[in-house]
Coordinates of C-alpha atoms and ligand atoms in Angstrom, one line a residue:
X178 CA 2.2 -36.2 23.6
X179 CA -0.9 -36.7 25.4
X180 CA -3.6 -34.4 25.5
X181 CA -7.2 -33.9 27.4
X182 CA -8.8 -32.3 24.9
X183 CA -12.7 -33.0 24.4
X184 CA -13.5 -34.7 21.2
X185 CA -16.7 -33.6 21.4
X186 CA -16.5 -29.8 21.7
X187 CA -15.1 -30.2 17.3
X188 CA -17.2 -30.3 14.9
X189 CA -15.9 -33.1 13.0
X190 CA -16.2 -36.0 16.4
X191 CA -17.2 -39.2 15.4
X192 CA -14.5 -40.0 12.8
X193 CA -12.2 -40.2 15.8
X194 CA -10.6 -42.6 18.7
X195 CA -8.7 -40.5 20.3
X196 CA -8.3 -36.9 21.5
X197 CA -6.7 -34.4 19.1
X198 CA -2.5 -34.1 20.2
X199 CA -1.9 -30.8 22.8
X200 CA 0.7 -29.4 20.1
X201 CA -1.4 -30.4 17.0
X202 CA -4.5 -28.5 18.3
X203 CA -2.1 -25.4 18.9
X204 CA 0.0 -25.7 15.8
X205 CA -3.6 -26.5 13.6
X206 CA -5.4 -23.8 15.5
X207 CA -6.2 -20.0 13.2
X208 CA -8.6 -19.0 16.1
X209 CA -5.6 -16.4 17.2
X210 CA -4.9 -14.5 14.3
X211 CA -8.3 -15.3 12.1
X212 CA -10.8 -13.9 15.0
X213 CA -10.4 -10.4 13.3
X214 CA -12.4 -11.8 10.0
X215 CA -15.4 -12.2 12.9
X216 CA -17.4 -9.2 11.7
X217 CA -17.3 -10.2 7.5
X218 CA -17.6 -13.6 8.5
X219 CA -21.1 -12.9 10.6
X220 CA -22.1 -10.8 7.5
X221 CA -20.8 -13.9 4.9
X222 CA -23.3 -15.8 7.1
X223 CA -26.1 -13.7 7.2
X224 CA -26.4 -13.5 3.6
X225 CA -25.8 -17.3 3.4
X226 CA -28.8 -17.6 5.8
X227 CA -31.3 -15.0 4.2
X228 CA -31.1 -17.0 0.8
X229 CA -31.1 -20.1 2.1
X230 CA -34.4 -19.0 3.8
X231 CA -35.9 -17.4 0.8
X232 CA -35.1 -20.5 -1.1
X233 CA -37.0 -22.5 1.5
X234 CA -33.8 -24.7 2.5
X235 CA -34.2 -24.1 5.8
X236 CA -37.5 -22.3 7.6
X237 CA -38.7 -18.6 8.3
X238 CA -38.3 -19.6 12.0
X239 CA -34.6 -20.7 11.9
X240 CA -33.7 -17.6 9.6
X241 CA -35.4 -15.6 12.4
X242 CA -33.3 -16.9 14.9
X243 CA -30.2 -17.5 13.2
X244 CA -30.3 -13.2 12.4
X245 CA -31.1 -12.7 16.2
X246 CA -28.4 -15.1 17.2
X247 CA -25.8 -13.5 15.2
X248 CA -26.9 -9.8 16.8
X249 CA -25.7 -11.6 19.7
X250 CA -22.7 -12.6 19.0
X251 CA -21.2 -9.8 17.7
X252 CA -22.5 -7.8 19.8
X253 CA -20.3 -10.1 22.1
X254 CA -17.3 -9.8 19.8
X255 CA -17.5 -6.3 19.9
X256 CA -17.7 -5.8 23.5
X257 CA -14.8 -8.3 24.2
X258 CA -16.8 -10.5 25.8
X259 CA -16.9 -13.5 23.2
X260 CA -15.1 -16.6 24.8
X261 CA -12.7 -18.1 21.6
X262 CA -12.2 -21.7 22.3
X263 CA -8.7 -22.7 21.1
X264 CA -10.3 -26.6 20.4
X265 CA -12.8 -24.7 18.1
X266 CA -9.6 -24.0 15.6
X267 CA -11.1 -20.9 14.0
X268 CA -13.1 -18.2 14.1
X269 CA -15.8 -20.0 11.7
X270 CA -16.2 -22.8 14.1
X271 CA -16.6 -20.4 16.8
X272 CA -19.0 -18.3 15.9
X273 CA -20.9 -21.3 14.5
X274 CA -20.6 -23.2 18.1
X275 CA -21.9 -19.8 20.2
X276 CA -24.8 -19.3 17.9
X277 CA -25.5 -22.8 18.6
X278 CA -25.5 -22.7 22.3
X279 CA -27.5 -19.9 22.2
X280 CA -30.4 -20.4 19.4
X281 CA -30.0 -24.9 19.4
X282 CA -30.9 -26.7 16.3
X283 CA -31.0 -23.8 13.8
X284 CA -27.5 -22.7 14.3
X285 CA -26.9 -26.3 13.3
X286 CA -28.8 -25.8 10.2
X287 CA -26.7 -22.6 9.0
X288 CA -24.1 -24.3 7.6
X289 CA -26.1 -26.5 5.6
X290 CA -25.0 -26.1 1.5
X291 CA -21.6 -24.9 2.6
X292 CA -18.1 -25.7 3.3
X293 CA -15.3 -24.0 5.8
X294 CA -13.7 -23.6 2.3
X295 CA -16.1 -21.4 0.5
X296 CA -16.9 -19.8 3.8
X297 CA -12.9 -18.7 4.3
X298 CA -12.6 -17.8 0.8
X299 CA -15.6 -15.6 1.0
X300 CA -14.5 -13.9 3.9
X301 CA -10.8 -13.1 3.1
X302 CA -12.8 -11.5 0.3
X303 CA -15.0 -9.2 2.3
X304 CA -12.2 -8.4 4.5
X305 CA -9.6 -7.4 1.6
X306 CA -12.0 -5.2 0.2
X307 CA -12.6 -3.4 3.1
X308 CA -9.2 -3.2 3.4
X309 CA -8.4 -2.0 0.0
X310 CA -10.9 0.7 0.4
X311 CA -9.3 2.6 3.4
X312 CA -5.8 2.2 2.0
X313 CA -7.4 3.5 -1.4
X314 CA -8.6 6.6 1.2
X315 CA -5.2 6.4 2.9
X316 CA -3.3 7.0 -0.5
X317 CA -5.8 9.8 -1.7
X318 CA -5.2 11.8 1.4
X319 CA -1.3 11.5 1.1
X320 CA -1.4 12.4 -2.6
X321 CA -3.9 15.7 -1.8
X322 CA -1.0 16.6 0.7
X323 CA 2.1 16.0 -1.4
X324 CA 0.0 17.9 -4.1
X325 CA -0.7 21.3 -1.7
X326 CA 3.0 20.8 -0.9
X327 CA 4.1 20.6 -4.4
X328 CA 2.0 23.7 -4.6
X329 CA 3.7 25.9 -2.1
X330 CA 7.1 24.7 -3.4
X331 CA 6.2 25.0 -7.5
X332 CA 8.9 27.9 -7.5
X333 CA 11.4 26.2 -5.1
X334 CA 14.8 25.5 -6.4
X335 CA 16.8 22.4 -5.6
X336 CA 19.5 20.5 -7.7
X337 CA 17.9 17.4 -8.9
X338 CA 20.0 14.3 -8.9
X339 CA 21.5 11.4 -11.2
X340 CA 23.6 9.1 -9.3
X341 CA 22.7 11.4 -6.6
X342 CA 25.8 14.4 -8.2
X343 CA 23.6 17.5 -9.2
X344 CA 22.6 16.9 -12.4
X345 CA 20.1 19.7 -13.4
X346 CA 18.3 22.3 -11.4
X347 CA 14.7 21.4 -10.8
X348 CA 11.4 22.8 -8.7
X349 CA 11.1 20.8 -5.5
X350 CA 7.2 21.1 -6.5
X351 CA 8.4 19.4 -9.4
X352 CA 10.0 16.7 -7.3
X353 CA 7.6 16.0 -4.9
X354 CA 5.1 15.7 -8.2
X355 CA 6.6 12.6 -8.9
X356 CA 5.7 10.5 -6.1
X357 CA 2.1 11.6 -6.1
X358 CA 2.5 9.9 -9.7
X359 CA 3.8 6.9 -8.2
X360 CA 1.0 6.6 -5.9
X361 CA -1.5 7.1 -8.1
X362 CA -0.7 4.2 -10.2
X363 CA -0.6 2.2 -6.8
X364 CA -3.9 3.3 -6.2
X365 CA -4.8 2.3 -9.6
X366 CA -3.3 -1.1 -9.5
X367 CA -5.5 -1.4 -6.5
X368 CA -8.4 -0.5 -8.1
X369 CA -8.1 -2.8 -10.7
X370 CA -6.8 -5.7 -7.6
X371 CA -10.0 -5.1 -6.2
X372 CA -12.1 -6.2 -9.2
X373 CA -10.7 -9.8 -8.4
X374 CA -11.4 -9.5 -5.3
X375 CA -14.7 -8.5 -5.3
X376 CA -16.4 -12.3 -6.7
X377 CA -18.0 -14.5 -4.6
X378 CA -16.8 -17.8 -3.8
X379 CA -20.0 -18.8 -1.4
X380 CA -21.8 -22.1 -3.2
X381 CA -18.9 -23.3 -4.2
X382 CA -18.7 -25.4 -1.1
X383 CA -15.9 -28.2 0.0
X384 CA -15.1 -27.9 -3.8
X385 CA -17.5 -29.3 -6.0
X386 CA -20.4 -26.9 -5.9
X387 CA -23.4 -28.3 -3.9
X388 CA -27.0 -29.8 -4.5
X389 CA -29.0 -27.8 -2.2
X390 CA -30.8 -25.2 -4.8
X391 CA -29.1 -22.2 -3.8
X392 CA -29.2 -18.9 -5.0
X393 CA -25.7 -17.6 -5.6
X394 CA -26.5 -14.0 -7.4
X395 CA -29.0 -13.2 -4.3
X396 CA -25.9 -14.1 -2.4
X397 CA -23.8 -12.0 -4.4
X398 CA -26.2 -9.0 -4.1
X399 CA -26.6 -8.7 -0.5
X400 CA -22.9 -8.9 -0.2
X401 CA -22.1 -6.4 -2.9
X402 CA -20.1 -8.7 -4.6
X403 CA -19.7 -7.8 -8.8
X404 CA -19.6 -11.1 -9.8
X405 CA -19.6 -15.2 -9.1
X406 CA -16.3 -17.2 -9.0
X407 CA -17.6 -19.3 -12.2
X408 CA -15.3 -22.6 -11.2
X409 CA -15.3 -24.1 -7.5
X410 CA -12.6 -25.9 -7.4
X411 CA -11.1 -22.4 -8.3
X412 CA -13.1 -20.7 -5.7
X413 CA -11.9 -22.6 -2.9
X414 CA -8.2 -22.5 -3.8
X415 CA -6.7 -20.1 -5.3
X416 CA -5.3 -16.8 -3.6
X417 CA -4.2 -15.0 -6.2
X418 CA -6.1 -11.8 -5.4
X419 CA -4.3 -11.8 -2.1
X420 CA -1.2 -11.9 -4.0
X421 CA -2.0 -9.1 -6.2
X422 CA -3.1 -7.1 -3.3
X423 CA 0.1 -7.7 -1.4
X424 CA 2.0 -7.3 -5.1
X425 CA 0.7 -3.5 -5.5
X426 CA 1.2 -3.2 -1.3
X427 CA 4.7 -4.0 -1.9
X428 CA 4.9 -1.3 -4.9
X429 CA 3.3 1.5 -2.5
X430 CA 6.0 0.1 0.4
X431 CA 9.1 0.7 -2.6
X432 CA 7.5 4.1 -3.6
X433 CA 7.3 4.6 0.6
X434 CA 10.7 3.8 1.1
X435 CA 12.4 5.7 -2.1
X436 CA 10.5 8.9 -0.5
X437 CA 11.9 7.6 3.1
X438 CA 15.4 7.6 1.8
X439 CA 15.3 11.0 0.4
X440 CA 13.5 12.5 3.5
X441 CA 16.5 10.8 5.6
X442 CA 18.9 12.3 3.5
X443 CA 17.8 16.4 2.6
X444 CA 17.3 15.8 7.0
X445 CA 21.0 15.1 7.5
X446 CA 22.8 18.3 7.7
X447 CA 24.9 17.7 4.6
X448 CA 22.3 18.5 2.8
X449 CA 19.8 20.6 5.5
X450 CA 16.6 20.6 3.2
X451 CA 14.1 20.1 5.4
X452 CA 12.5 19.5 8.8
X453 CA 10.5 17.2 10.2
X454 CA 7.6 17.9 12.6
X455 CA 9.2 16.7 15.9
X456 CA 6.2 14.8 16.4
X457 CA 7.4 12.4 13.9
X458 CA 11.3 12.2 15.6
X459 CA 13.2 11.0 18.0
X460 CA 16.0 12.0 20.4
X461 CA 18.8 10.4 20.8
X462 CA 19.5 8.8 25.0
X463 CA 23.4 9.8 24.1
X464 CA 24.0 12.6 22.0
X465 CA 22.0 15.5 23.3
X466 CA 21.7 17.2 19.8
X467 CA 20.2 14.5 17.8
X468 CA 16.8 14.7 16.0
X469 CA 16.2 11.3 14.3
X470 CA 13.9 10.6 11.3
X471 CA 12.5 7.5 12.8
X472 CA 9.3 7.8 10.5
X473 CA 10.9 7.3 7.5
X474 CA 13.4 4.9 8.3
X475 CA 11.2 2.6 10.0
X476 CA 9.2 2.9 6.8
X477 CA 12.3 1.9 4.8
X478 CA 12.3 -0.9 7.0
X479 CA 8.8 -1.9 7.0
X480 CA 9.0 -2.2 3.2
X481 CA 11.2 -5.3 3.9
X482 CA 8.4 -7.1 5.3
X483 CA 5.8 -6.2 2.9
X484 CA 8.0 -7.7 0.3
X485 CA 8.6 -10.6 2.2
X486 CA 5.0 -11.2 2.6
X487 CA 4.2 -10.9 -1.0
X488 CA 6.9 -13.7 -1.7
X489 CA 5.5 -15.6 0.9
X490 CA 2.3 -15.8 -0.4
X491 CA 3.5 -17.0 -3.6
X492 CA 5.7 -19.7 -2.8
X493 CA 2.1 -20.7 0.1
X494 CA 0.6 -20.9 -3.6
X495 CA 3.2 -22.9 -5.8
X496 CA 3.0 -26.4 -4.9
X497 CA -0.7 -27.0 -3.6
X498 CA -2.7 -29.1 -6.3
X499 CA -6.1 -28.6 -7.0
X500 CA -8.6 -27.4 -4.4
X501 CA -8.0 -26.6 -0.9
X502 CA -5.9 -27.4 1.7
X503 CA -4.9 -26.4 5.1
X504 CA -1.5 -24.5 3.3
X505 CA -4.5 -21.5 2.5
X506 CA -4.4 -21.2 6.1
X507 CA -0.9 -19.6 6.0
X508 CA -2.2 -17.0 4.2
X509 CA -3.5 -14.7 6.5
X510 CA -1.0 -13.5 8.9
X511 CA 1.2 -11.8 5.6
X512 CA -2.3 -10.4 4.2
X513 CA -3.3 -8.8 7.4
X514 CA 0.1 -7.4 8.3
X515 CA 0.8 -6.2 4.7
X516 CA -2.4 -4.2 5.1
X517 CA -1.8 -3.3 8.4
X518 CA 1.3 -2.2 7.8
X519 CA 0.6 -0.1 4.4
X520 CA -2.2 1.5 5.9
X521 CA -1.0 2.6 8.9
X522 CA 2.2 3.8 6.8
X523 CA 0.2 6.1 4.5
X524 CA -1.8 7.8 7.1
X525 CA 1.7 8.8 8.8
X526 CA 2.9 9.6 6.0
X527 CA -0.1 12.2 4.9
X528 CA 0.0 14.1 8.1
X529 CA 4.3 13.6 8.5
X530 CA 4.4 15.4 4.7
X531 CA 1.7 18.4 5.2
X532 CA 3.7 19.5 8.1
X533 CA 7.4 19.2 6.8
X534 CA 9.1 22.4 6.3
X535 CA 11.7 23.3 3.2
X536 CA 14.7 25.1 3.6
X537 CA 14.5 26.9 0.2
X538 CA 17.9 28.2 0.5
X539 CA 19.9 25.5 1.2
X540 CA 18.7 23.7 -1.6
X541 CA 19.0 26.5 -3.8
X542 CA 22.5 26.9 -2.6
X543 CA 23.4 23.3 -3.7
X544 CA 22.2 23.6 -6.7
X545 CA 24.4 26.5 -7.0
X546 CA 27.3 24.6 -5.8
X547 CA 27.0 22.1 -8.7
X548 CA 27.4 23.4 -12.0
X549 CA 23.4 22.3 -12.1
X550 CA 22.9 24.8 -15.7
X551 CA 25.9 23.8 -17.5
X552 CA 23.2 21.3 -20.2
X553 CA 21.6 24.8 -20.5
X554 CA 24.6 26.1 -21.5
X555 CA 25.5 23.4 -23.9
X556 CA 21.9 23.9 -25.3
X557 CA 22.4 27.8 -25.8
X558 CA 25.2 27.3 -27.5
X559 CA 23.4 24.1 -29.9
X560 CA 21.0 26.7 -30.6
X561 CA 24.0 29.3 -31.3
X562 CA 24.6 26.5 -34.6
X563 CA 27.3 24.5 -32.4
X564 CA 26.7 20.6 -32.7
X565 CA 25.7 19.8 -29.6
X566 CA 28.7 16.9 -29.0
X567 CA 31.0 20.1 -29.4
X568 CA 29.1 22.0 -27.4
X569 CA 29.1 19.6 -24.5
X570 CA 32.7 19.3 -24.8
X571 CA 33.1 23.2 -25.0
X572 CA 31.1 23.1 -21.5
X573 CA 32.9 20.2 -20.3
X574 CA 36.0 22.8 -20.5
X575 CA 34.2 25.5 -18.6
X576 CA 33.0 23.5 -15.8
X577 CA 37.1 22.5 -14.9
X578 CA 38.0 25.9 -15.4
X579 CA 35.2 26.7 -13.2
X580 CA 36.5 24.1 -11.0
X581 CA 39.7 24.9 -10.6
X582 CA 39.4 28.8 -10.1
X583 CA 36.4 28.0 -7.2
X584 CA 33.7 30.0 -9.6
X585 CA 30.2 28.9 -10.8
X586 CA 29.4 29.2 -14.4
X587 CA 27.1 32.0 -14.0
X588 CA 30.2 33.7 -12.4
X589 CA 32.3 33.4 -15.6
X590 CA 32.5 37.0 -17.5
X591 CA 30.7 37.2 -20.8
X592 CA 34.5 37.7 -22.4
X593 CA 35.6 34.2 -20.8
X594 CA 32.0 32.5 -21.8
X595 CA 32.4 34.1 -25.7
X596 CA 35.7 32.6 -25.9
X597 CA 33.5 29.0 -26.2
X598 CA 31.9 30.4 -29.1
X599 CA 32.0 33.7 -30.8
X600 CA 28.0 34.2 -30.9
X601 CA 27.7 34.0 -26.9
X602 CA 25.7 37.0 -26.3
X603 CA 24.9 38.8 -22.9
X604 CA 21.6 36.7 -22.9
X605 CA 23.5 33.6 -21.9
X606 CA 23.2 34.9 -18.3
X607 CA 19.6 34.2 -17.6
X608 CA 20.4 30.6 -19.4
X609 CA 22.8 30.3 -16.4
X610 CA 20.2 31.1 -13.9
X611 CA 18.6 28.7 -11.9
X612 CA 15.2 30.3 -12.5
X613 CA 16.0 30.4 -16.1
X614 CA 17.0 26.9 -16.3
X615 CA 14.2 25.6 -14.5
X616 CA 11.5 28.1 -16.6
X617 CA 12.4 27.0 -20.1
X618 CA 11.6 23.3 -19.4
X619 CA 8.4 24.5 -19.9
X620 CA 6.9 21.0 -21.5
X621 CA 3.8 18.7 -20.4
X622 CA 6.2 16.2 -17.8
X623 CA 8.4 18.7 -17.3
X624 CA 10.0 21.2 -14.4
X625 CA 9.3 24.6 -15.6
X626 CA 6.6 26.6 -11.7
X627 CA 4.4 26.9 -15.0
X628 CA 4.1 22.9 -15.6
X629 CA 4.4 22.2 -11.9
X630 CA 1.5 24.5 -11.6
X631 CA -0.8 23.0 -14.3
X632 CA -0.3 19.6 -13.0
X633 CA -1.6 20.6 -9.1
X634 CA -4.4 21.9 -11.2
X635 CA -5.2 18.2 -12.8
X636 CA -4.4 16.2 -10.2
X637 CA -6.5 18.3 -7.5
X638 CA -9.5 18.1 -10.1
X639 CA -9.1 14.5 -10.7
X640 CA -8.4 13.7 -6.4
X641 CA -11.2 16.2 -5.4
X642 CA -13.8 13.9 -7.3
Ligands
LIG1585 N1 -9.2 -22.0 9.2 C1 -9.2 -22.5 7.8 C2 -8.4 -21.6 6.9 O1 -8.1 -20.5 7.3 C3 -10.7 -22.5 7.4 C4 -10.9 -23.5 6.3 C5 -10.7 -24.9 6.9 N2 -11.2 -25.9 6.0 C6 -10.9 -27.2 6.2 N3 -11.3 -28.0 5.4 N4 -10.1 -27.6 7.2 O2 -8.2 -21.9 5.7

């Protein structure tokens, strides 16, 4: 295949006898998808620039210019005016070739005691951090909604679930508790992800570290960076905070798709639990009396390919020996569609969760309709002196009578009820009671409007901070 293509618009030229291949420069090419690091990678430079001027590497003059070029150019990006050259690969080479053209010989000079390696590495940095910290914000604002809707719902009755058969009445405060759980120890996985992230790579250069004098910690400072990456060979190579990231982005996705499946299901009219806003369904072209989740399951969906990225990203790792190469390119498109994806996720989710409305009847109703207190029965009768394997099977007996005469157990006469153990007294009805049921669980971690209540408490204190 033949190509055109001018040697000297690269930045690596006089190595080379003929033109760069047509496909190779479009297969090779990041300039697409890596033009969205333009903004951290200006910044990465800046801060490269600025110490490399107050070290005296390169002059007051150039640093002057280099800071005025830059304004330029992203003033440029911003405005959508910036010409990307595909034959300029990626966005580093880019920027570096406009800044030239516009301020000559000390755009050249910028890039002096760095590497393309150090300078990606740095920005993938800057731009995960960012990114962390609005999904960090996105997560916070979905918790404080799940939390005020736990709140309005702390004396809500629903059957809760095992194997999805009722299992034991529980609040739907209580329910929707858990998740805000879940995504608080997303959010402090993140936290903790973000640590990693937050070291500077810059100085390590192609790979060896570099003999210009440079100041790494002044670097560090103006970039807000914690700490130094201490090994460049390290620096330049490894991705393993991108693979954390997308590790606790693909545990917020499962956390996001569990809640999906549930919303999809209390939806369905076999169950008829809730509503969603309309704003967040569809219609169906065919069957005029369709409302469609669509939220939720595309959510269920997009969890697929958060996963995938994450496994991407570590089989992109596996085999790559010691320091970079171009493999690290690959890692980009998953990272900025994982966190594309998550963040855009949580925000629906936030606003699709303060607006959804409970049918409190219906759920109570089901957890009428399956024999949800019959453990608090058991339990009664344990603390009646029965051992509780007897009184489970005593219960056991109750429920098919129950069954097969269409009754629920609180419908059973205290005659029929004492004839399971002589001390059953007329205070086994509130046992029977969903309220009842629910109250006595009335333990830290448990279900009880009192718990439910004490925990919206905490968590508002500690997501109001
Ligand atoms: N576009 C490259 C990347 O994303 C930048 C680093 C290229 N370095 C190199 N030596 N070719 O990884």
């Amino acid at each position: 295949m033949s190509s055109s293509l001018d040697r000297k618009s690269q930045a690596w030229s006089a190595l080379f006898s003929e033109p760069v291949d047509a496909l190779v420069q479009r297969y090779t090419a990041s300039v697409g998808f890596d033009k969205r690091l333009a903004p951290f990678d200006i910044q990465g430079s800046l801060a490269h620039a600025r110490m490399l001027g107050a070290r005296g590497i390169i002059p007051a003059q150039d640093l002057g210019d280099i800071e005025r070029g830059m304004a330029q150019v992203l003033e440029e990006i911003e405005q959508g005016r910036f010409d990307w050259k595909l034959e300029l690969e990626d966005v580093h080479l880019n920027i570096e070739a406009r800044l030239t053209q516009l301020i000559g010989d000390a755009g050249k000079r910028l890039h002096t005691g760095r590497s393309r390696n150090d300078q990606v590495a740095t920005d993938i940095r800057l731009w995960l951090r960012d990114a962390v910290d609005r999904i960090q914000a996105a997560l916070r604002a979905l918790r404080l909604a799940l939390v005020e809707l736990a709140e309005r719902h702390a004396d809500t009755l629903m059957p809760g679930f095992t194997h999805l058969q009722v299992a034991q009445p529980v609040t739907f405060g209580h329910h929707v508790l858990a998740y805000v759980e879940m995504f608080g120890r997303d959010a402090e996985r993140l936290a903790d992800a973000r640590r990693r992230i937050n070291r500077l790579p810059l100085g390590a250069a192609a790979l060896a570290g570099t003999s210009y004098p440079l100041d790494r910690a002044m670097v560090a400072r103006e970039l807000g960076f914690d700490e130094l990456c201490q090994n460049s060979l390290d620096a330049v190579s490894d991705r393993d905070f991108a693979i954390e990231f997308n590790s606790a982005a693909a545990l917020i996705m499962v956390h996001v798709s569990r809640l999906s499946e549930e919303l999809v299901l209390w939806m369905s009219q076999a169950f008829g639990f809730i509503r969603l806003p309309d704003r967040y369904c569809t219609g169906s072209s065919i069957m005029p009396q369709k409302k469609n989740p669509d939220v939720p399951e595309l959510a269920r969906g997009k969890s697929a390919r958060v996963i995938g990225h994450l496994n991407a990203l570590l089989v992109l790792m596996k085999g790559q020996p010691l320091a970079y190469n171009k493999d690290n390119q690959e890692d980009k498109e998953p990272l900025f569609d994982t966190a594309d994806t998550v963040l855009d996720t949580l925000t629906l989710f936030a606003d699709m969760m303060a607006g959804i409305e409970v049918d409190a009847q219906a759920m109570q109703r089901s957890a009428l309709r399956g024999y949800a207190t019959a453990t608090d029965l058991a339990d009664y009768l344990v603390k009646k002196g029965l051992p509780f394997r007897d009184a489970h099977e005593a219960v056991a007996h109750a429920v098919r009578e129950c069954v097969q005469s269409g009754r629920d157990l609180g419908e059973l006469p205290l005659s029929e009820l004492q004839r399971l153990h002589p001390a059953v007294q007329a205070d086994v009805a509130e046992v029977l009671r969903l309220e009842g049921s629910v109250a006595s669980r009335d333990l830290v971690g448990g279900t009880a409007p009192a718990q439910v209540r004490a925990q919206v408490r905490r968590l508002r204190a500690e997501l109001q901070q």
